[in-house]
Coordinates of C-alpha atoms in Angstrom, one line a residue:
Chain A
X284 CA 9.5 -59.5 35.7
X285 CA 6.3 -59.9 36.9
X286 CA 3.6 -56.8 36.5
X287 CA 4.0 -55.6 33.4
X288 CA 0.7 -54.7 31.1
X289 CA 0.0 -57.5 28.5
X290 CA -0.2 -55.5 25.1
X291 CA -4.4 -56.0 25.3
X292 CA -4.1 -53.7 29.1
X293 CA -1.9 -51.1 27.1
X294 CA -4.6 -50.8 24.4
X295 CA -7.3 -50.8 26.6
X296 CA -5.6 -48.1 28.7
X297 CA -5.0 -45.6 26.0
X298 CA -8.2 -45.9 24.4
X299 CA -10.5 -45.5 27.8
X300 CA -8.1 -43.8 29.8
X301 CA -8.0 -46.2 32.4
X302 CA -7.5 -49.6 33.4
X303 CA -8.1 -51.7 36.8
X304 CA -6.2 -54.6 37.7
X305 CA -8.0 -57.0 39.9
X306 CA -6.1 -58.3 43.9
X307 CA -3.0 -56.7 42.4
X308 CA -1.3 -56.6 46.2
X309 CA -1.9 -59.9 48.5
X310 CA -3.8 -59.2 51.8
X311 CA -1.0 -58.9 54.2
X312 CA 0.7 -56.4 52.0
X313 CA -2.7 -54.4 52.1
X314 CA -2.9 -55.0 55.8
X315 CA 0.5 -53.4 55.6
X316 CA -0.1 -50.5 53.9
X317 CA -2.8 -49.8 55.5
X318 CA -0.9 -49.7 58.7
X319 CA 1.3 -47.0 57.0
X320 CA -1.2 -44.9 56.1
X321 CA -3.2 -45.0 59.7
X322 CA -0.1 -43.9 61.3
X323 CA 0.0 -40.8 58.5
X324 CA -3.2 -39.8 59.1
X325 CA -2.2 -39.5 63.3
X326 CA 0.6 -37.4 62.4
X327 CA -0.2 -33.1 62.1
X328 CA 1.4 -32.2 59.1
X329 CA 0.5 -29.4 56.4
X330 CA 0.7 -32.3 54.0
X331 CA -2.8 -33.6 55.9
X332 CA -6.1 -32.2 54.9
X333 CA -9.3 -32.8 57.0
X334 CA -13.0 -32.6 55.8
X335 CA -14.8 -29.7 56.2
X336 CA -15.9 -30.7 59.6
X337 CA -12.3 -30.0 60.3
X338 CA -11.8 -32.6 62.2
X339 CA -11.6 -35.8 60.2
X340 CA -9.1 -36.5 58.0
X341 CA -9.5 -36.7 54.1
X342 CA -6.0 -37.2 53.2
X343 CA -2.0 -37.0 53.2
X344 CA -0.3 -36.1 50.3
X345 CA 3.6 -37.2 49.8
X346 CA 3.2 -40.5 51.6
X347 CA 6.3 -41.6 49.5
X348 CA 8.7 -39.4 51.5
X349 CA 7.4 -39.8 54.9
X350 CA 7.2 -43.8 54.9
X351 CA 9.1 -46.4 54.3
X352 CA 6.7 -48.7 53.2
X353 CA 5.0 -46.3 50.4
X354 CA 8.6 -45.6 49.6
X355 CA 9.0 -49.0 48.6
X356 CA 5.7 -50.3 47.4
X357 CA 6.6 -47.1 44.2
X358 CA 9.6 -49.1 43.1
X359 CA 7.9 -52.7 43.0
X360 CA 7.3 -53.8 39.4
X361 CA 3.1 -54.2 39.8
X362 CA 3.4 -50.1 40.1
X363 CA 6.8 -49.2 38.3
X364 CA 6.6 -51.4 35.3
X365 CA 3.5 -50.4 34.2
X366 CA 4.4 -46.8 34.7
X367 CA 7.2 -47.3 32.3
X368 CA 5.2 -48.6 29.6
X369 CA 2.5 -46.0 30.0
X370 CA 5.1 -43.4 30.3
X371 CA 7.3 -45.0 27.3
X372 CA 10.0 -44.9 29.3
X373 CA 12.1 -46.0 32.1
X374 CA 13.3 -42.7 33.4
X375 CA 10.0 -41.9 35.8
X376 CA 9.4 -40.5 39.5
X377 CA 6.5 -39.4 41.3
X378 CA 4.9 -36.2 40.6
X379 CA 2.7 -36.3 43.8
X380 CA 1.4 -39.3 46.2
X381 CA -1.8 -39.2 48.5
X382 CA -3.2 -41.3 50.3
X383 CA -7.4 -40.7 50.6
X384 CA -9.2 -41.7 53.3
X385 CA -13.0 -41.5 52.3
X386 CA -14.1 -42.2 55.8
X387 CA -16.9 -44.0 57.1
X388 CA -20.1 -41.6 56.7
X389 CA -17.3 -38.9 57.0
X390 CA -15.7 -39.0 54.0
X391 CA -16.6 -36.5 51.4
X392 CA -16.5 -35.6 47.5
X393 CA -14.1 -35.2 45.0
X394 CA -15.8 -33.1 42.1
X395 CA -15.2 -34.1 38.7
X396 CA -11.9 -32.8 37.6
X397 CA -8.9 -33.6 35.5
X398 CA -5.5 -34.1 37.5
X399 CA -3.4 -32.2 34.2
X400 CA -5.1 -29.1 35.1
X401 CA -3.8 -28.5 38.3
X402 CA 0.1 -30.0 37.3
X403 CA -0.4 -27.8 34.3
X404 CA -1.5 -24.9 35.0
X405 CA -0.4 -24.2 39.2
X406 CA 2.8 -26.8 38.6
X407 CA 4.0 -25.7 35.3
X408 CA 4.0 -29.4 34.0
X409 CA 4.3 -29.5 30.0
X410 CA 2.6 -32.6 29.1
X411 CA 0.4 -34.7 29.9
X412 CA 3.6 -37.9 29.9
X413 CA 2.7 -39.0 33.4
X414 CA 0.3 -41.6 34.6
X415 CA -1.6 -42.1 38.2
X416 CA -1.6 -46.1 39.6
X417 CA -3.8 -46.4 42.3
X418 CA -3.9 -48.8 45.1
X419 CA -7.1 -49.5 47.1
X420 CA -6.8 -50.2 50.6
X421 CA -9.7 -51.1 51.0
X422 CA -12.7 -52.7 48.6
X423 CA -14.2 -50.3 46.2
X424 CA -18.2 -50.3 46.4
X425 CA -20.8 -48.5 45.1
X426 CA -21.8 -47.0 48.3
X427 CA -18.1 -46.1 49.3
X428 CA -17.6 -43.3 47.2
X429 CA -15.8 -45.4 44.5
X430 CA -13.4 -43.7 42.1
X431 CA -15.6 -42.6 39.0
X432 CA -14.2 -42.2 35.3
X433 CA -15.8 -41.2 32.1
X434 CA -14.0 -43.8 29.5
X435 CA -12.1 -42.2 27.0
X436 CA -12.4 -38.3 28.4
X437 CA -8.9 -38.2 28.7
X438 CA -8.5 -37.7 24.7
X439 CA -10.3 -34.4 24.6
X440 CA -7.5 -33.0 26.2
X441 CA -7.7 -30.3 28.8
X442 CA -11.0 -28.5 28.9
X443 CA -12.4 -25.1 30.4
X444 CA -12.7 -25.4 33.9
X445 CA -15.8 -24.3 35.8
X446 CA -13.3 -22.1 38.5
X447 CA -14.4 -21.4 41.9
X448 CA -12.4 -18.0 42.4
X449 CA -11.2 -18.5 46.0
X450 CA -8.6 -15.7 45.2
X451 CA -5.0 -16.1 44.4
X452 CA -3.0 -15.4 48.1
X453 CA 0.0 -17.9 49.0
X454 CA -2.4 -20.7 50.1
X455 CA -4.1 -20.8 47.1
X456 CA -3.5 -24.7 47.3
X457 CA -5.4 -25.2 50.0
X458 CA -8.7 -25.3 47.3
X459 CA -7.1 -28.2 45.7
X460 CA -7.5 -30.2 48.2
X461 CA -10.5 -29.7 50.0
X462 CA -14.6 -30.9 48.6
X463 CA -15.5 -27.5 46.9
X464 CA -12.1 -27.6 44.3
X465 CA -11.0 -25.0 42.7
X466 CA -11.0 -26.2 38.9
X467 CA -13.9 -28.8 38.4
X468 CA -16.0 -29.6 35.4
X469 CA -19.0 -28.2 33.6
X470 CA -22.1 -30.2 34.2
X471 CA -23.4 -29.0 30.5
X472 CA -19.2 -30.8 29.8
X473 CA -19.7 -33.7 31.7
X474 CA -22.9 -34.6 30.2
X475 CA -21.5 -34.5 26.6
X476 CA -18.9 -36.9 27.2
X477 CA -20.8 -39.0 29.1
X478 CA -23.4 -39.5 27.0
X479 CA -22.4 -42.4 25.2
X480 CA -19.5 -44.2 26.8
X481 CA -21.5 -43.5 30.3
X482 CA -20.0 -43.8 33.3
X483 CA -17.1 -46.1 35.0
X484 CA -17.6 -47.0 38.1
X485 CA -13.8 -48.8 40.1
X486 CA -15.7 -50.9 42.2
X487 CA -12.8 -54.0 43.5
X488 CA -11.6 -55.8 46.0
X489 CA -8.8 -54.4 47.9
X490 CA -5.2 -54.6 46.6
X491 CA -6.5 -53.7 43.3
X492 CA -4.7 -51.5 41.4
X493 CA -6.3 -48.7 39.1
X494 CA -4.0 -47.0 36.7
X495 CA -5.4 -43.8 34.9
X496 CA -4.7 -40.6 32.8
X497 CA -3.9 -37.2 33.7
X498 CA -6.4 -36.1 31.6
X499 CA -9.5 -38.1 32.0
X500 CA -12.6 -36.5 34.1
X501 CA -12.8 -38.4 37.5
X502 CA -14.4 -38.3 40.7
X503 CA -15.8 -39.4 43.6
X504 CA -18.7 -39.2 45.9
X505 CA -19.6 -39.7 49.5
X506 CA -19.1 -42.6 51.4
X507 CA -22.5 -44.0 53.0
X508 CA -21.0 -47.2 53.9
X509 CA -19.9 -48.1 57.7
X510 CA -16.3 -48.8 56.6
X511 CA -13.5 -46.5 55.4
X512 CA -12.9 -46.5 51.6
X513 CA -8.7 -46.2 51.5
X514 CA -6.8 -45.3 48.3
X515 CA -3.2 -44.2 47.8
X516 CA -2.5 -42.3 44.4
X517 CA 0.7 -42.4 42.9
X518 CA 1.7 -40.0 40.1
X519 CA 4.7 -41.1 38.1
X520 CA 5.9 -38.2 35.7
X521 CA 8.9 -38.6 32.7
X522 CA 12.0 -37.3 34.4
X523 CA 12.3 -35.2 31.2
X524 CA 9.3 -33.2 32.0
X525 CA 9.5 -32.4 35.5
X526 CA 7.2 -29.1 36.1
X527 CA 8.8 -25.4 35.9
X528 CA 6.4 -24.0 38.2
X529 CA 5.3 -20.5 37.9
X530 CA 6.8 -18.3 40.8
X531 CA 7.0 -20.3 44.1
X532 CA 4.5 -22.9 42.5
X533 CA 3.0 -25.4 45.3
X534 CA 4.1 -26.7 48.1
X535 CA 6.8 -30.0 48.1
X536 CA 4.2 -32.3 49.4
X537 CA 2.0 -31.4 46.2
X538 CA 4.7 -31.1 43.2
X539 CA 7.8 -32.5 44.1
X540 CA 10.9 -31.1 42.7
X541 CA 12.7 -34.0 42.9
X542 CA 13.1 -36.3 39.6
X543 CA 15.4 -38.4 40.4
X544 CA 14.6 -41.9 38.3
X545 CA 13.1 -44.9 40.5
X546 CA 15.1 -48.4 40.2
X547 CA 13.0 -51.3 39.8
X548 CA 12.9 -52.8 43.6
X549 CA 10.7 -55.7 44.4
X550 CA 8.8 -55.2 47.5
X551 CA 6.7 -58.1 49.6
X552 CA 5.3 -56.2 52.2
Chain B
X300 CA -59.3 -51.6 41.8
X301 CA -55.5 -51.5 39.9
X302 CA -52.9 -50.5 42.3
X303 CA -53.4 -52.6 45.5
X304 CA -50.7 -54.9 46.5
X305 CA -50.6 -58.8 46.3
X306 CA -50.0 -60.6 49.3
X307 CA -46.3 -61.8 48.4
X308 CA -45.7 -57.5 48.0
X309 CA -47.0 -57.2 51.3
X310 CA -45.2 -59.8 53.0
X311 CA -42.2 -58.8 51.8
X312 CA -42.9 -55.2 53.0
X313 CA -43.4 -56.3 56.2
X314 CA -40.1 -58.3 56.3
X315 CA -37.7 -56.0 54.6
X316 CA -39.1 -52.5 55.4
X317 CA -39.3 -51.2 51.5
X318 CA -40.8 -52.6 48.4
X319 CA -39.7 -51.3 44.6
X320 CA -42.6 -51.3 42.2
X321 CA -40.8 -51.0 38.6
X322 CA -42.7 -48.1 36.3
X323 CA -45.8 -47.3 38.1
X324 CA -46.4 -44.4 36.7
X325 CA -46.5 -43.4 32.5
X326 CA -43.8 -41.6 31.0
X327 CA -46.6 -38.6 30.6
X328 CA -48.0 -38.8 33.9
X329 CA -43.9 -38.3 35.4
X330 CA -43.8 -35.4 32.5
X331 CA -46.7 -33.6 34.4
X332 CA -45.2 -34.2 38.1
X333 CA -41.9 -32.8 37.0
X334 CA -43.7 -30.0 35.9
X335 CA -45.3 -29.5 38.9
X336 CA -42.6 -30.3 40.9
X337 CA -40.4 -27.7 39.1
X338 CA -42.9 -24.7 39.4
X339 CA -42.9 -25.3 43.0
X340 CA -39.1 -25.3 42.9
X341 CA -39.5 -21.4 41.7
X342 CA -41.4 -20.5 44.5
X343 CA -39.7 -18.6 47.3
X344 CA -41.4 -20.2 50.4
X345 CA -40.4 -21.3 54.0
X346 CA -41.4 -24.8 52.6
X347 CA -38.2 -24.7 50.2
X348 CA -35.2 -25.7 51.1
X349 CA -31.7 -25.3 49.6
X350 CA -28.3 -27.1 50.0
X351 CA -25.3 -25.8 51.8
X352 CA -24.7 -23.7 48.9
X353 CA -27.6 -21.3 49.5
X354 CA -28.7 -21.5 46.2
X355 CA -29.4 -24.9 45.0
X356 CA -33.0 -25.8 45.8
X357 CA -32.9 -28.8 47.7
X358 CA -36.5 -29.8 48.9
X359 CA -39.9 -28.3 48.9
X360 CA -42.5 -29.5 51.2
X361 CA -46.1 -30.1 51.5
X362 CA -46.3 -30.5 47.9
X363 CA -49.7 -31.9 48.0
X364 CA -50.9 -28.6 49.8
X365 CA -49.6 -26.0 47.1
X366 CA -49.7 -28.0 44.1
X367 CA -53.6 -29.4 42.1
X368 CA -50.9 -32.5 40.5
X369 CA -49.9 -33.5 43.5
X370 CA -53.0 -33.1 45.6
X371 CA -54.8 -35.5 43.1
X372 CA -51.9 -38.4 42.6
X373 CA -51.9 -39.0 46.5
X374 CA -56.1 -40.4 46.2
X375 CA -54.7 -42.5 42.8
X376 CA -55.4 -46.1 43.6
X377 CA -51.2 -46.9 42.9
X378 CA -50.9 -44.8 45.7
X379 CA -53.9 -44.8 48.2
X380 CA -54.3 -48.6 48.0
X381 CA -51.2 -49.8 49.2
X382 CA -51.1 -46.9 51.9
X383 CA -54.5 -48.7 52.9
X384 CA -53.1 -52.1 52.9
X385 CA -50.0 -51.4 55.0
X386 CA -51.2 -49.0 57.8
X387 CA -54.1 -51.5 58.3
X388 CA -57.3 -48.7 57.7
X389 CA -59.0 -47.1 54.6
X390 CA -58.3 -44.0 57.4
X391 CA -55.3 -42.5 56.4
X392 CA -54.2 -38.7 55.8
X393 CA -50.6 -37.3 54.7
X394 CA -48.6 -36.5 57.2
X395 CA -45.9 -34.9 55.2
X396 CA -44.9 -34.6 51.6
X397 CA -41.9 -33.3 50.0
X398 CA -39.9 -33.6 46.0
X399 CA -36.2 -33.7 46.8
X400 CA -34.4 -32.1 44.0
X401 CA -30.8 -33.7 44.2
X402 CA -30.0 -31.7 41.5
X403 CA -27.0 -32.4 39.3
X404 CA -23.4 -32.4 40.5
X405 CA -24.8 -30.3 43.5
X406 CA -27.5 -32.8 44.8
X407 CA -26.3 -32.8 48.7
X408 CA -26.6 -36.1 51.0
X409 CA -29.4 -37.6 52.9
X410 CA -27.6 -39.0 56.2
X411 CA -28.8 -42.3 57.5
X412 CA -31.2 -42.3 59.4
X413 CA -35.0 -43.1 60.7
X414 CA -37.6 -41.0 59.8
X415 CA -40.0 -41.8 63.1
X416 CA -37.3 -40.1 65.1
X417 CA -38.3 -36.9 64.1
X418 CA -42.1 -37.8 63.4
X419 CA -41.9 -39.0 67.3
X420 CA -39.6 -36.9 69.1
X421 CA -40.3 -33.7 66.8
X422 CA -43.8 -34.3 66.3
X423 CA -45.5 -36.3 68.7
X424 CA -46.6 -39.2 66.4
X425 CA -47.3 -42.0 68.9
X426 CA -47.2 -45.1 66.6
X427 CA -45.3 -46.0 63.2
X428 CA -48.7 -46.6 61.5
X429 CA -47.4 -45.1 58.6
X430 CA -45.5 -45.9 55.5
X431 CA -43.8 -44.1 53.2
X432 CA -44.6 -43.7 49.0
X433 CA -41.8 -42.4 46.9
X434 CA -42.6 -41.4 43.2
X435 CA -39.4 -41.3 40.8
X436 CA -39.3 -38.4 39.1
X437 CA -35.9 -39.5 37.3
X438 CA -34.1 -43.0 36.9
X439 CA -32.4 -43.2 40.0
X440 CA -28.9 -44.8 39.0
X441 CA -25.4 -45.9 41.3
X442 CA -24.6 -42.5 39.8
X443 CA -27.3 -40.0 41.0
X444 CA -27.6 -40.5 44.9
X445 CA -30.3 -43.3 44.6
X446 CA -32.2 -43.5 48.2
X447 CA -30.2 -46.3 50.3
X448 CA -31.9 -48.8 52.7
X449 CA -30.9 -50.9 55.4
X450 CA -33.5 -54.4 54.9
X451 CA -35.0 -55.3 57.9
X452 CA -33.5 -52.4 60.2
X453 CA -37.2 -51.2 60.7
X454 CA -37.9 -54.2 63.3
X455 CA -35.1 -52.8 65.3
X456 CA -37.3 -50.0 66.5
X457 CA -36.2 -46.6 67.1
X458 CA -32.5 -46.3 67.7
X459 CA -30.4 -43.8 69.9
X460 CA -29.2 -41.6 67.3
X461 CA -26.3 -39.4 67.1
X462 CA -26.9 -36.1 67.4
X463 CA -25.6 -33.3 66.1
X464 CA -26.2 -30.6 68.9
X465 CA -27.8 -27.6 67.0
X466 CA -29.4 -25.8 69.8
X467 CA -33.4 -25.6 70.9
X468 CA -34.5 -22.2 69.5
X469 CA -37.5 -21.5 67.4
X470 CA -36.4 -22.7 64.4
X471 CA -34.4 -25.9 64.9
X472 CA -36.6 -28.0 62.6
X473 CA -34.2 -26.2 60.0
X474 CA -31.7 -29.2 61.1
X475 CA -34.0 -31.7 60.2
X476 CA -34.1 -30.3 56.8
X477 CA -30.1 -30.1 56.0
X478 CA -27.1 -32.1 54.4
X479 CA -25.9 -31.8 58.0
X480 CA -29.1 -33.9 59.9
X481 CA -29.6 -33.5 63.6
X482 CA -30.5 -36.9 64.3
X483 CA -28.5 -39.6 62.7
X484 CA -28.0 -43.0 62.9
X485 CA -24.6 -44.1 64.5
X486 CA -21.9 -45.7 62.3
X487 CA -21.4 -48.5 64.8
X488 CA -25.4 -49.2 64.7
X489 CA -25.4 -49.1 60.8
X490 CA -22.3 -51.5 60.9
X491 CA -24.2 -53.9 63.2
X492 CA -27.3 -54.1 60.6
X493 CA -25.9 -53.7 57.5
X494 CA -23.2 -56.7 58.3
X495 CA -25.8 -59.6 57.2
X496 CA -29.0 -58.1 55.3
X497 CA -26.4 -55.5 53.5
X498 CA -27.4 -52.3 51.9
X499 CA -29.9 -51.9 49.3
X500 CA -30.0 -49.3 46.6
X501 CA -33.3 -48.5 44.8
X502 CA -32.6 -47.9 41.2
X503 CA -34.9 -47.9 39.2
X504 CA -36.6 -46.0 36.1
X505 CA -38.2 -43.0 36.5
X506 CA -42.2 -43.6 37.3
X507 CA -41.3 -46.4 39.7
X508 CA -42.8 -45.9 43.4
X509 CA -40.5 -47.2 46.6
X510 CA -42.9 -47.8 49.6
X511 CA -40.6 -48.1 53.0
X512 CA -41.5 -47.9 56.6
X513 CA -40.9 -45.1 58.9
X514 CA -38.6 -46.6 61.0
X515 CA -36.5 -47.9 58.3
X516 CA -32.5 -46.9 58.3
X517 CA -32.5 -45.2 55.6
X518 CA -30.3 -42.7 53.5
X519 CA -28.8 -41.1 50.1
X520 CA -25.2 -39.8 48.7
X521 CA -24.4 -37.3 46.3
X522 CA -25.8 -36.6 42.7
X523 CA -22.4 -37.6 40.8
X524 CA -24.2 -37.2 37.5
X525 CA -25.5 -34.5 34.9
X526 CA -29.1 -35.0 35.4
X527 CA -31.3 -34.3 38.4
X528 CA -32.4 -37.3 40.4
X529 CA -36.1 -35.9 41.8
X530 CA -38.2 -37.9 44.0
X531 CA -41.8 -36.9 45.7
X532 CA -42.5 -38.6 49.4
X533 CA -45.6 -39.0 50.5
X534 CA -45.9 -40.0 54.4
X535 CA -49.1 -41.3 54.7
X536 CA -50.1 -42.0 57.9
X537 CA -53.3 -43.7 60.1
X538 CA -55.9 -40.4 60.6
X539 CA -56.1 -42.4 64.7
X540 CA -52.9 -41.6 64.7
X541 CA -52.4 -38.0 64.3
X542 CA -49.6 -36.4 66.4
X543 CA -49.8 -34.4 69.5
X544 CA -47.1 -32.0 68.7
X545 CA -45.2 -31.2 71.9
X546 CA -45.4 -27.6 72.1
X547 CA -46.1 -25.4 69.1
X548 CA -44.7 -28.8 66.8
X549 CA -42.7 -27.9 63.9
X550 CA -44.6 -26.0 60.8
X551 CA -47.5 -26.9 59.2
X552 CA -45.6 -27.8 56.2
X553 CA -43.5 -30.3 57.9
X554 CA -46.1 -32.0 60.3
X555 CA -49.7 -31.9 59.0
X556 CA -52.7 -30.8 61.3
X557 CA -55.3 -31.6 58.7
X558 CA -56.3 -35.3 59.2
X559 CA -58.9 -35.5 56.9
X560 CA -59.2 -39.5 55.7
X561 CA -58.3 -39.6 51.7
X562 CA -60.9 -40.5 48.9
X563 CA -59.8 -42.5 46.6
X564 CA -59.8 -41.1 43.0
X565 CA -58.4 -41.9 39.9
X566 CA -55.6 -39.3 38.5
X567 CA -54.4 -40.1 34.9
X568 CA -52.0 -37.1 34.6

């Protein structure tokens, strides 16, 4: 079935953390998703964030249970497949979706992070088992705000956060979602382990598909570009290691407590 | 006289709005402006400006009043000559100076935009007989928020900008100083001339000098990376062309009333 990884993408994958697969979805099933994702962004939902102009929106998280179309396009072997190699096996479902809208001169930052830290330590998620694929809606460029990486960052593991305390309270969350996160990392960090593998920049065409690690440091800037820069994340976790959050943990639309396993479905659009 | 520009420079100057001269200035002679620049950065002074944080220093102006460096590299030949050549005269003062900091991971945006909106609205500068020099204090990199320009968009003339309403008051030039510009250009309008001539990003190593005109669109993102990305501007502009501020004008340190023709002279660090 068509999408798998070839054993070269697997290697390259766990060794830099990452890998990006070129026009991955055709244009009309872009077109289509990105029709999905416009009609998310119109509806007011606390799964929604806006910029800190508070106006414009920066993104929707749990696109896979509000649409039918992202609710298909998680089962289709170019996203699942690959998910179950990375994985190891077949017995996946998604952690948490989003769909970013990096908006034309609107659209702001994502500070360097790692995704583990948040599933870890305000989801209660084990281990690291779990992989992101990425579909961009629109091309990546470097004056976008493409998705950056630091190649191989994801083996250090998780490291000490540099914490903005914006206090505990029951909307905690909310600073996980917004341009000044909670958990980011150090600069004096970032420069270490960029130092010699440098920096990846996911610059594509849209339709391409980018599929990294839980643990490696990623980010994003502005976008000074005229267009919107569109991305929906996908975060498939091993059924066997869905989260035991602590307390209440966050909300649905950010850890989902469902784990049911995802059959293989083709989709076309 | 080393420093002046051949005629294919200035032609395509005139034509594109910017020119990138590669490593103008010696690895020692950047050494000494970043020392300068960063003893100004200490200084607690109306002329310094910090980022949204409150904290971050973000700009300090009229550099080439408070500093003996930067007073002397403005007469250099690398700098004086080509000011010459472009504004037409051997007459020419600086109108304003400043060395963004865009300091690392906290390095705030430059929205697009023309500077002769402010120099002609704000300050009563009748003519664009001016031209910008920017010396790289840092390799400016995809990474670090290089300055972005729009070729060509400085025969457009001045453009209605958007404009972010922040009230008359005493102390409104504040806004021209900010993440959060008053004046910007529109996205539609940087759609419209970015669509053939594209976007252009001026990397380059530290040392190099970017000349580009005043009514150029014009603009930077974030500072993604671990290492400052600081840049001096010098506005030189035609001493025949001082400005009639409307009013009181904004400070001294943002328009200059001193229009005293530049000697040339030699600076070696």
């Amino acid at each position: 079935m068509t999408g798998a990884l070839s054993q070269e993408e697997l290697e390259q994958y766990r060794s830099q953390g990452y890998l990006l697969r070129n026009s991955v979805f055709a244009p009309e099933e872009v077109d289509s998703l990105v029709a999905a994702a416009e009609a998310l962004y119109r509806v007011d939902s606390p799964a929604r964030t806006v910029e800190r102009d508070g106006v414009t929106v920066r993104a929707v998280h749990a696109c896979h249970t509000s649409s039918d179309v992202f609710a298909a396009v998680i089962k289709d072997p170019r996203m699942l497949l690959p998910a179950h190699q990375i994985v190891g096996t077949d017995s996946v479902y998604i952690h948490q979706s989003k769909i970013n809208a990096k908006r034309a001169l609107e659209g702001d930052v994502w500070q360097w992070h790692q995704d583990f830290t948040y599933w870890h330590w305000e989801d209660g998620m084990r281990a690291p088992n779990a992989v992101n694929l990425a579909i961009l809606l629109d091309a990546a460029t470097e004056f976008n705000g493409p998705l950056l990486l630091v190649p191989g960052s994801h083996r250090q593991g998780l490291m000490d956060p540099a914490r903005r305390d914006s206090g505990a309270g029951p909307e905690s969350w909310k600073n996980h979602l917004a341009a000044d996160l909670e958990y980011t990392v150090q600069v004096k960090d970032l420069a270490e382990l960029s130092e010699e593998s440098g920096i990846f920049s996911a610059t594509a065409p849209a339709g391409s598909v980018l599929l990294f690690d839980p643990q490696i440091v990623h980010g994003s800037g502005v976008n000074m570009s005229p267009i919107d820069r569109r991305m929906a994340i996908f975060s498939y976790n091993e059924v066997a290691n869905l989260p035991v959050p602590p307390g209440d943990g966050r909300p649905k639309f950010l850890s989902s407590r469902e784990a049911a396993p995802l059959e293989l479905a083709a989709w076309t659009g």
